[in-house]
Coordinates of C-alpha atoms and ligand atoms in Angstrom, one line a residue:
Chain A
X1 CA -6.4 59.8 56.4
X2 CA -3.6 59.8 59.0
X3 CA -0.2 58.4 58.2
X4 CA -0.6 56.2 61.3
X5 CA -3.7 54.5 59.7
X6 CA -1.8 53.8 56.6
X7 CA 1.1 52.2 58.5
X8 CA -1.4 50.2 60.5
X9 CA -3.0 48.8 57.3
X10 CA 0.3 48.0 55.7
X11 CA 1.5 46.1 58.8
X12 CA -1.8 44.2 59.0
X13 CA -1.4 43.4 55.4
X14 CA 2.1 42.1 55.8
X15 CA 1.1 39.9 58.6
X16 CA -1.5 38.1 56.6
X17 CA 0.7 38.3 53.6
X18 CA 3.3 36.1 55.2
X19 CA 0.8 33.2 55.3
X20 CA -0.2 33.9 51.7
X21 CA 3.5 33.9 50.8
X22 CA 3.9 30.4 52.4
X23 CA 1.0 29.0 50.5
X24 CA 2.1 30.6 47.3
X25 CA 5.6 29.2 47.3
X26 CA 4.1 25.7 47.5
X27 CA 2.1 26.4 44.4
X28 CA 5.2 28.0 42.7
X29 CA 7.4 25.0 43.6
X30 CA 4.9 22.6 42.0
X31 CA 4.5 24.7 38.9
X32 CA 8.2 25.4 38.6
X33 CA 9.3 21.8 38.8
X34 CA 6.4 20.0 37.2
X35 CA 4.8 22.7 35.0
X36 CA 1.5 21.5 36.5
X37 CA -1.1 24.1 37.6
X38 CA -2.5 22.5 40.7
X39 CA -6.1 23.6 41.2
X40 CA -6.4 21.4 44.3
X41 CA -3.8 23.4 46.1
X42 CA -6.4 25.4 48.1
X43 CA -8.1 22.2 49.1
X44 CA -5.0 20.8 50.7
X45 CA -4.8 24.1 52.6
X46 CA -8.4 23.5 53.8
X47 CA -7.4 19.9 54.9
X48 CA -4.4 21.4 56.7
X49 CA -6.8 23.7 58.6
X50 CA -9.0 20.8 59.6
X51 CA -6.3 18.5 60.7
X52 CA -4.8 21.4 62.8
X53 CA -8.2 22.1 64.2
X54 CA -8.7 18.4 65.2
X55 CA -5.2 18.3 66.7
X56 CA -6.2 21.3 68.8
X57 CA -9.7 20.1 69.9
X58 CA -8.8 16.4 70.4
X59 CA -5.3 16.7 71.9
X60 CA -5.0 20.3 73.0
X61 CA -2.1 20.9 70.6
X62 CA -1.5 24.5 70.0
X63 CA -2.3 25.3 66.3
X64 CA 1.0 27.0 65.8
X65 CA 2.7 23.7 66.7
X66 CA 0.0 21.7 64.9
X67 CA 0.8 23.5 61.7
X68 CA 4.3 22.2 61.8
X69 CA 3.4 18.7 63.0
X70 CA 1.2 18.2 59.9
X71 CA 4.1 18.9 57.6
X72 CA 5.5 15.3 57.4
X73 CA 2.1 13.5 56.9
X74 CA 1.0 16.0 54.3
X75 CA 4.4 15.6 52.5
X76 CA 3.6 11.9 52.3
X77 CA 0.1 12.6 51.0
X78 CA 1.6 14.8 48.3
X79 CA 4.1 12.2 47.3
X80 CA 1.3 9.6 47.2
X81 CA -1.0 11.8 45.1
X82 CA 1.9 12.4 42.7
X83 CA 2.7 8.7 42.4
X84 CA -0.9 7.5 42.0
X85 CA -2.4 10.3 39.9
X86 CA 0.0 13.0 38.6
X87 CA 2.8 10.7 37.5
X88 CA 0.5 9.3 34.9
X89 CA -0.1 12.7 33.2
X90 CA 3.4 14.2 33.4
X91 CA 6.5 13.7 31.3
X92 CA 6.5 12.1 27.8
X93 CA 3.7 12.6 25.3
X94 CA 2.0 15.5 23.5
X95 CA 2.3 18.6 25.8
X96 CA -1.0 20.1 24.9
X97 CA -2.9 16.9 25.7
X98 CA -0.9 16.5 28.9
X99 CA -1.9 20.0 30.0
X100 CA -5.5 19.2 29.4
X101 CA -5.4 16.0 31.4
X102 CA -3.5 17.7 34.2
X103 CA -6.1 20.5 34.3
X104 CA -9.0 18.1 34.5
X105 CA -7.2 15.9 37.0
X106 CA -6.3 18.7 39.5
X107 CA -9.7 20.3 39.1
X108 CA -11.4 17.0 39.6
X109 CA -9.3 16.4 42.7
X110 CA -10.3 19.7 44.0
X111 CA -14.0 19.0 43.6
X112 CA -13.7 15.6 45.2
X113 CA -11.8 17.0 48.2
X114 CA -14.2 20.0 48.7
X115 CA -17.3 17.8 48.4
X116 CA -15.9 15.0 50.4
X117 CA -15.1 17.4 53.2
X118 CA -18.5 18.9 53.0
X119 CA -20.1 15.5 53.4
X120 CA -17.8 14.2 56.1
X121 CA -17.3 17.4 58.1
X122 CA -20.5 19.3 57.4
X123 CA -20.5 22.8 55.9
X124 CA -20.6 24.2 59.5
X125 CA -17.8 26.7 59.9
X126 CA -15.5 26.0 62.9
X127 CA -12.9 28.1 64.6
X128 CA -9.9 27.5 66.9
X129 CA -10.0 29.4 70.1
X130 CA -6.6 30.4 71.4
X131 CA -5.6 32.7 74.2
X132 CA -3.8 34.9 71.6
X133 CA -6.4 35.2 68.9
X134 CA -8.0 38.3 70.4
X135 CA -4.9 39.8 71.8
X136 CA -2.7 42.3 70.2
X137 CA 0.9 43.5 70.5
X138 CA 1.0 47.3 70.8
X139 CA 4.0 48.9 69.1
X140 CA 3.7 52.7 69.4
X141 CA 0.5 53.5 67.6
X142 CA 0.4 50.2 65.8
X143 CA -1.7 47.2 66.8
X144 CA -0.5 43.8 65.7
X145 CA -2.9 40.9 66.3
X146 CA -1.0 38.2 68.2
X147 CA -2.4 35.2 66.3
X148 CA -1.5 36.9 63.0
X149 CA 1.9 37.9 64.3
X150 CA 2.8 34.4 65.4
X151 CA 1.4 32.9 62.2
X152 CA 3.5 35.4 60.2
X153 CA 6.7 34.4 62.1
X154 CA 6.0 30.7 61.6
X155 CA 5.4 31.2 57.9
X156 CA 8.6 33.1 57.6
X157 CA 10.4 30.4 59.5
X158 CA 9.0 27.6 57.2
X159 CA 9.8 29.6 54.1
X160 CA 13.3 30.1 55.4
X161 CA 13.7 26.4 55.8
X162 CA 12.6 25.8 52.3
X163 CA 15.0 28.5 51.0
X164 CA 17.9 26.8 52.8
X165 CA 16.8 23.4 51.5
X166 CA 16.7 24.7 47.9
X167 CA 20.0 26.6 48.0
X168 CA 22.2 24.7 50.4
X169 CA 21.5 21.0 49.8
X170 CA 22.3 18.8 46.9
X171 CA 18.7 17.5 46.8
X172 CA 17.3 21.1 46.7
X173 CA 19.7 22.1 44.0
X174 CA 18.7 18.9 42.0
X175 CA 15.1 20.0 42.4
X176 CA 15.9 23.4 40.8
X177 CA 18.0 21.7 38.2
X178 CA 15.1 19.5 37.2
X179 CA 12.9 22.6 37.0
X180 CA 15.4 24.4 34.7
X181 CA 16.4 21.6 32.3
X182 CA 14.7 18.3 32.9
X183 CA 16.6 16.5 30.1
X184 CA 20.0 17.7 31.3
X185 CA 19.1 16.9 34.9
X186 CA 18.5 13.3 33.9
X187 CA 22.0 13.2 32.3
X188 CA 23.5 14.2 35.7
X189 CA 21.9 11.2 37.4
X190 CA 18.9 13.2 38.8
X191 CA 15.7 11.2 38.7
X192 CA 13.4 13.8 37.4
X193 CA 10.3 11.8 38.2
X194 CA 11.4 11.5 41.8
X195 CA 12.0 15.3 41.8
X196 CA 8.4 15.8 40.7
X197 CA 7.2 13.7 43.6
X198 CA 9.4 15.6 46.0
X199 CA 8.2 19.0 44.7
X200 CA 4.6 17.9 44.9
X201 CA 5.1 16.6 48.5
X202 CA 6.8 19.7 49.6
X203 CA 4.3 22.0 47.9
X204 CA 1.4 20.2 49.5
X205 CA 3.1 20.2 52.9
X206 CA 3.7 23.9 52.7
X207 CA 0.2 24.8 51.8
X208 CA -1.2 22.6 54.5
X209 CA 1.1 24.2 57.1
X210 CA -0.1 27.6 55.8
X211 CA -3.6 26.4 56.3
X212 CA -2.8 25.4 59.9
X213 CA -1.4 28.9 60.6
X214 CA -4.4 30.5 58.9
X215 CA -6.7 28.5 61.2
X216 CA -5.4 30.4 64.2
X217 CA -7.5 33.4 63.1
X218 CA -9.6 32.4 60.1
X219 CA -12.9 30.4 60.2
X220 CA -12.5 26.8 58.9
X221 CA -15.1 25.4 56.4
X222 CA -15.0 23.0 53.5
X223 CA -15.2 25.7 50.9
X224 CA -12.6 28.0 52.3
X225 CA -10.2 27.1 49.4
X226 CA -12.0 29.3 46.9
X227 CA -11.1 32.5 48.7
X228 CA -7.4 31.5 48.7
X229 CA -6.6 29.6 45.6
X230 CA -7.2 32.8 43.5
X231 CA -4.8 34.7 45.8
X232 CA -2.2 32.0 45.4
X233 CA -2.4 32.1 41.6
X234 CA -2.2 35.9 41.6
X235 CA 0.8 35.7 43.9
X236 CA 2.6 33.2 41.7
X237 CA 1.9 35.1 38.5
X238 CA 3.0 38.4 40.2
X239 CA 6.2 36.8 41.3
X240 CA 7.1 35.5 37.8
X241 CA 5.7 32.0 37.1
X242 CA 7.5 29.4 39.0
X243 CA 9.9 31.6 41.0
X244 CA 10.0 30.8 44.7
X245 CA 11.3 34.1 46.0
X246 CA 8.9 35.8 43.5
X247 CA 5.9 33.9 44.9
X248 CA 6.9 34.8 48.4
X249 CA 7.1 38.5 47.6
X250 CA 3.9 38.2 45.6
X251 CA 2.1 36.8 48.7
X252 CA 3.3 39.7 50.8
X253 CA 2.2 42.2 48.2
X254 CA -1.2 40.7 48.0
X255 CA -1.6 40.8 51.8
X256 CA -0.8 44.5 51.7
X257 CA -3.0 45.4 48.7
X258 CA -5.9 43.4 50.2
X259 CA -5.5 45.3 53.5
X260 CA -5.2 48.7 51.8
X261 CA -8.3 48.0 49.8
X262 CA -10.2 48.1 53.0
X263 CA -9.4 51.8 53.3
X264 CA -11.7 52.5 50.3
X265 CA -13.9 49.4 49.8
X266 CA -16.0 47.3 52.2
X267 CA -14.6 44.0 53.5
X268 CA -16.6 41.9 51.0
X269 CA -14.8 43.6 48.2
X270 CA -11.2 43.4 49.5
X271 CA -10.1 41.2 46.6
X272 CA -11.1 43.8 44.1
X273 CA -8.0 45.7 44.9
X274 CA -5.9 42.6 44.5
X275 CA -7.3 42.1 41.0
X276 CA -6.8 45.7 40.0
X277 CA -3.2 45.5 41.1
X278 CA -2.8 42.2 39.3
X279 CA -4.1 43.6 36.0
X280 CA -1.9 46.7 36.4
X281 CA 1.2 44.6 36.9
X282 CA 0.4 42.3 34.0
X283 CA -0.1 45.3 31.8
X284 CA 3.1 47.0 32.9
X285 CA 5.3 44.1 33.7
X286 CA 4.0 40.9 32.0
X287 CA 6.9 38.8 33.3
X288 CA 5.6 39.5 36.8
X289 CA 7.0 41.9 39.5
X290 CA 10.0 39.7 40.1
X291 CA 10.2 37.7 37.0
X292 CA 13.5 37.7 35.2
X293 CA 14.7 36.7 31.8
X294 CA 15.8 33.5 33.4
X295 CA 13.2 31.1 34.7
X296 CA 14.1 30.5 38.3
X297 CA 12.8 28.4 41.1
Chain B
X1 CA 32.9 -0.6 26.4
X2 CA 29.9 0.6 24.3
X3 CA 28.1 -1.5 21.7
X4 CA 25.1 -0.5 19.6
X5 CA 23.4 -3.2 17.7
X6 CA 21.0 -2.3 14.9
X7 CA 19.7 0.7 16.9
X8 CA 16.6 2.4 15.4
X9 CA 14.9 5.5 16.7
X10 CA 11.8 7.2 15.3
X11 CA 9.9 10.3 16.1
X12 CA 6.3 9.7 15.3
X13 CA 6.6 8.5 11.7
X14 CA 10.0 10.0 11.1
X15 CA 12.9 7.5 11.1
X16 CA 15.8 9.5 12.6
X17 CA 18.2 6.6 13.1
X18 CA 17.8 3.4 11.1
X19 CA 19.6 0.2 12.2
X20 CA 22.9 1.7 13.3
X21 CA 25.6 -0.6 14.7
X22 CA 28.7 0.8 16.2
X23 CA 31.1 0.0 19.0
X24 CA 33.6 1.9 21.1
X25 CA 36.4 0.3 22.9
X26 CA 37.6 1.2 26.4
X27 CA 39.8 4.3 26.2
X28 CA 39.0 5.0 22.6
X29 CA 38.0 8.4 21.2
X30 CA 35.4 7.9 18.5
X31 CA 33.7 10.7 16.4
X32 CA 30.4 10.7 14.6
X33 CA 30.2 13.2 11.8
X34 CA 27.5 13.9 9.3
X35 CA 25.3 16.6 7.8
X36 CA 22.4 18.4 9.5
X37 CA 19.5 16.1 10.3
X38 CA 21.6 13.0 9.8
X39 CA 20.5 11.7 13.2
X40 CA 23.7 12.3 15.2
X41 CA 22.0 13.9 18.2
X42 CA 19.4 11.2 18.2
X43 CA 22.0 8.5 18.1
X44 CA 23.8 10.0 21.1
X45 CA 20.6 10.4 23.0
X46 CA 20.0 6.7 22.4
X47 CA 23.2 6.1 24.2
X48 CA 22.5 8.6 27.0
X49 CA 18.9 7.6 27.5
X50 CA 17.3 10.7 26.1
X51 CA 15.1 8.8 23.6
X52 CA 13.5 5.4 23.7
X53 CA 14.7 2.9 21.1
X54 CA 12.4 1.7 18.4
X55 CA 14.5 -1.4 17.9
X56 CA 18.0 -2.6 18.6
X57 CA 20.2 -2.7 21.7
X58 CA 22.7 -0.6 23.6
X59 CA 25.2 -2.4 25.7
X60 CA 27.6 -0.7 28.1
X61 CA 30.3 -2.8 29.6
X62 CA 28.6 -5.9 28.4
X63 CA 25.3 -5.0 30.1
X64 CA 22.1 -4.2 28.1
X65 CA 21.2 -0.7 29.2
X66 CA 18.5 -0.1 26.5
X67 CA 15.7 -0.1 29.0
X68 CA 17.4 2.1 31.6
X69 CA 16.3 5.8 32.0
X70 CA 18.9 8.5 31.5
X71 CA 19.6 9.1 35.2
X72 CA 20.3 5.4 35.8
X73 CA 22.8 5.4 32.9
X74 CA 24.5 8.5 34.4
X75 CA 24.9 6.7 37.6
X76 CA 26.8 4.0 35.7
X77 CA 29.4 6.5 34.6
X78 CA 27.9 7.8 31.3
X79 CA 28.1 11.6 31.1
X80 CA 26.1 13.2 28.4
X81 CA 27.0 16.8 27.4
X82 CA 23.9 17.6 25.3
X83 CA 23.5 19.6 22.1
X84 CA 22.8 23.2 22.9
X85 CA 24.6 23.0 26.2
X86 CA 21.5 22.9 28.4
X87 CA 23.2 24.3 31.5
X88 CA 20.9 25.0 34.4
X89 CA 20.3 28.8 33.8
X90 CA 19.0 29.7 37.2
X91 CA 21.8 27.9 39.1
X92 CA 25.2 29.4 39.6
X93 CA 28.2 28.1 37.8
X94 CA 29.3 26.3 40.9
X95 CA 25.9 24.8 41.5
X96 CA 25.9 23.5 37.9
X97 CA 29.2 21.8 38.5
X98 CA 28.0 20.4 41.8
X99 CA 25.0 18.9 39.9
X100 CA 27.5 17.3 37.5
X101 CA 28.9 15.4 40.5
X102 CA 25.4 14.4 41.7
X103 CA 26.0 10.6 41.3
X104 CA 27.4 9.1 44.5
X105 CA 30.8 8.0 43.0
X106 CA 31.5 11.6 42.0
X107 CA 29.9 13.4 44.9
X108 CA 32.5 12.1 47.4
X109 CA 35.3 13.4 45.1
X110 CA 33.8 16.7 44.3
X111 CA 36.9 18.7 45.1
X112 CA 39.0 16.7 42.7
X113 CA 36.5 17.3 40.0
X114 CA 36.4 21.0 40.6
X115 CA 40.2 21.2 40.5
X116 CA 40.2 19.4 37.1
X117 CA 37.4 21.6 35.7
X118 CA 38.9 24.9 36.9
X119 CA 42.3 23.8 35.6
X120 CA 40.8 23.2 32.1
X121 CA 38.6 26.3 32.2
X122 CA 40.0 29.0 34.6
X123 CA 37.2 31.4 33.5
X124 CA 34.7 29.2 35.3
X125 CA 36.5 29.7 38.6
X126 CA 36.2 33.4 38.2
X127 CA 32.5 33.1 37.4
X128 CA 31.6 30.4 39.8
X129 CA 29.0 32.6 41.7
X130 CA 27.4 33.9 38.5
X131 CA 24.1 32.5 37.2
X132 CA 24.8 30.1 34.4
X133 CA 22.1 31.7 32.3
X134 CA 24.1 34.9 32.1
X135 CA 27.3 33.3 30.7
X136 CA 28.3 33.8 27.1
X137 CA 27.8 30.9 24.7
X138 CA 31.4 29.8 24.9
X139 CA 31.4 29.9 28.7
X140 CA 28.2 27.9 28.8
X141 CA 29.8 25.3 26.6
X142 CA 32.8 25.2 28.9
X143 CA 30.4 24.8 31.8
X144 CA 28.4 22.0 30.0
X145 CA 31.7 20.1 29.4
X146 CA 32.9 20.9 32.9
X147 CA 29.6 19.6 34.3
X148 CA 30.2 16.4 32.4
X149 CA 33.7 16.0 33.7
X150 CA 32.5 16.5 37.3
X151 CA 30.7 13.2 37.0
X152 CA 34.2 11.6 36.7
X153 CA 32.7 9.6 33.9
X154 CA 34.0 6.5 32.2
X155 CA 32.2 7.3 29.0
X156 CA 31.8 10.9 27.9
X157 CA 29.3 11.8 25.2
X158 CA 29.8 15.2 23.6
X159 CA 27.2 16.6 21.2
X160 CA 28.5 19.3 19.0
X161 CA 30.6 21.3 21.5
X162 CA 31.6 23.7 18.8
X163 CA 28.0 24.7 17.8
X164 CA 27.6 28.4 17.4
X165 CA 31.0 29.4 18.7
X166 CA 33.8 31.5 17.1
X167 CA 36.9 29.8 15.8
X168 CA 39.1 30.9 18.7
X169 CA 36.7 29.5 21.3
X170 CA 36.3 26.3 19.3
X171 CA 40.0 25.8 19.2
X172 CA 40.1 26.1 23.0
X173 CA 37.2 23.7 23.4
X174 CA 38.9 21.1 21.3
X175 CA 42.2 21.6 23.1
X176 CA 40.3 21.0 26.4
X177 CA 38.8 17.8 25.1
X178 CA 42.3 16.6 24.1
X179 CA 43.5 17.6 27.6
X180 CA 40.7 15.7 29.3
X181 CA 41.8 12.6 27.5
X182 CA 45.4 13.0 28.6
X183 CA 44.5 13.7 32.2
X184 CA 42.6 10.5 33.0
X185 CA 41.5 7.2 31.4
X186 CA 38.3 8.0 29.7
X187 CA 36.3 6.9 26.6
X188 CA 34.9 9.6 24.4
X189 CA 32.1 9.6 21.8
X190 CA 32.0 13.0 20.1
X191 CA 29.4 14.2 17.6
X192 CA 30.6 17.1 15.4
X193 CA 30.0 19.0 12.3
X194 CA 33.5 20.4 12.3
X195 CA 34.6 17.4 10.5
X196 CA 38.3 18.2 10.1
X197 CA 39.0 19.1 13.7
X198 CA 36.9 16.2 15.0
X199 CA 38.5 13.6 12.8
X200 CA 42.0 14.9 13.6
X201 CA 41.3 14.5 17.3
X202 CA 39.8 11.0 17.2
X203 CA 41.0 7.5 16.9
X204 CA 38.1 6.3 14.8
X205 CA 35.0 7.7 13.2
X206 CA 31.7 7.1 11.7
X207 CA 30.0 9.1 9.0
X208 CA 26.2 9.2 9.5
X209 CA 23.9 10.1 6.7
X210 CA 20.1 10.1 6.9
X211 CA 20.1 7.9 9.9
X212 CA 22.5 5.3 8.6
X213 CA 26.2 4.7 8.8
X214 CA 27.6 5.7 5.4
X215 CA 31.2 5.1 6.2
X216 CA 33.5 4.2 9.1
X217 CA 37.1 3.7 9.7
X218 CA 40.1 5.0 11.6
X219 CA 41.3 8.6 11.4
X220 CA 43.7 8.2 8.5
X221 CA 41.2 6.2 6.4
X222 CA 38.4 8.7 6.9
X223 CA 40.6 11.7 6.3
X224 CA 41.9 10.2 3.1
X225 CA 38.6 8.9 1.8
X226 CA 37.6 10.7 -1.4
X227 CA 33.9 10.9 -0.3
X228 CA 34.8 12.6 3.0
X229 CA 37.3 14.9 1.2
X230 CA 34.6 15.8 -1.3
X231 CA 31.7 16.2 1.0
X232 CA 33.4 17.8 4.1
X233 CA 36.9 18.9 3.4
X234 CA 36.1 20.9 0.3
X235 CA 38.6 19.0 -1.8
Ligands
ATP301 N1 12.2 15.7 19.2 C1 12.0 15.5 17.9 N2 10.8 15.4 17.4 C2 10.6 15.1 16.1 N3 11.6 15.0 15.2 C3 12.9 15.1 15.6 C4 13.2 15.4 17.0 N4 14.5 15.5 17.2 C5 15.0 15.3 15.9 N5 14.1 15.1 15.0 C6 14.3 14.8 13.6 O1 15.1 13.7 13.5 C7 16.1 13.8 12.5 C8 17.5 13.7 13.1 O2 17.7 14.8 14.0 P1 19.0 14.9 14.8 O3 18.8 16.1 15.7 O4 19.3 13.6 15.4 O5 20.1 15.3 13.7 P2 21.6 15.8 13.8 O6 22.4 14.9 13.0 O7 21.9 15.9 15.2 O8 21.5 17.2 13.2 P3 22.3 18.6 13.5 O9 23.6 18.4 12.9 O10 21.5 19.6 12.9 O11 22.3 18.7 15.0 C9 15.8 15.2 11.9 O12 15.1 15.0 10.7 C10 15.0 15.9 12.9 O13 14.2 16.9 12.3
MG302 MG1 22.5 17.4 16.5

């Protein structure tokens, strides 16, 4: 195999990996702050794809813009879901029982959304047609699909905004403080429950936006979540549970591994490489590729 | 300033604090001492909002705060420096201090708070960009106290600031506590196992045993009490 091929596969992998990274930091944020494993994360991604799709077909809004426009409404949806459902099963009480109820709750939510979407939207796959979906930038010998390149850049931009929010604003720092030491955060005047709502809202908004970006080049169907939720979980574990920069890097790594797998395995098996890499990392570095002694957000 | 009336706290079936009443006047420095498991931390958490009361009442400035969550009490000017420091390990030293001044009254005067803290603990200035989780135990304790001071609190709750630290560091910590008190009007409620140092620093004290007040009085009375001398001062 030529070196050029290898570079091509790595670049393609990085481009899709950017979108994986964006969806994974949403999951990592929710886990880091709330210690809740949100199995419905992929379903909110699916909803983000559909809403972006309808914005495009009904109003002619470019999906790259649509993916950003849906951030505020999905944030509110996340805050509402937290308040109505998750707030009942977080904080106070026997941790093991809470874990069980959270698991059942988010799994149930996932089933309801998937099946609700199948009923309302039909299982028929849909796709967004854009002028750039079938175009490619040519950089020397490397081809970069335009849709994936734009999606990658938007994902990077949104992740950058989250990074600035978490590291430069009092509210973002309070979110990280609440993740680190909830009890001590309360003693500083930080409303930990409100931070949970904020984390869930931001986490849902990010994964929905990632869905919108994905929709520029990936078919949209009610069950699309299953292909991605696993990738998100792997990215978050690879990155060191709950770490935002780790999850971001984990997403990029997964994109590249998935892409390189295509060099040796057929398309249907592209996630096999991801799982092999995952098991290897867990075996060699159980704290994750980027996990530290310190739990970080 | 602070008044506890027959406060009881239980964990499951275990009675950690049983009908404790105590009060702290404005500007006073009160110490609670007692053996391991006496319920000192639990009692302080009952003031800070870290545990729900089983019975009784906590009043702060004449207002019943028993039902308020911890963050609401913090916003009223109660700063709790918890047992075991509980700094935010993945935040830098500076970010930890910024979180200390999260409440609105302190946020607008952050610079003032930082000057005070760096004046008391110069090492924190040097380490301000370092992650709090990578500080030594003594430095983490300084940071935890500094974070409390950043709130510009009216009532400062300190839970065993000497825990696990060497004698030299402990001395420094106690000196800093005395200095805080000199620098601004503040009310302090300190929980300690270092009975001598704590009693010498305070105006008044309570001895807590198995969840109840066994003894109370001003500094001289407690230091001279034969039971205190026997149990804690090795006399
Ligand atoms: N979260 C908890 N769950 C169950 N029991 C607890 C909990 N926290 C404290 N206890 C129990 O309550 C009692 C009082 O504990 P507390 O921590 O208040 O004592 P303390 O006086 O602060 O002790 P130390 O000097 O060792 O810090 C102990 O018997 C302890 O085991
Ligand atoms: Mg204690």
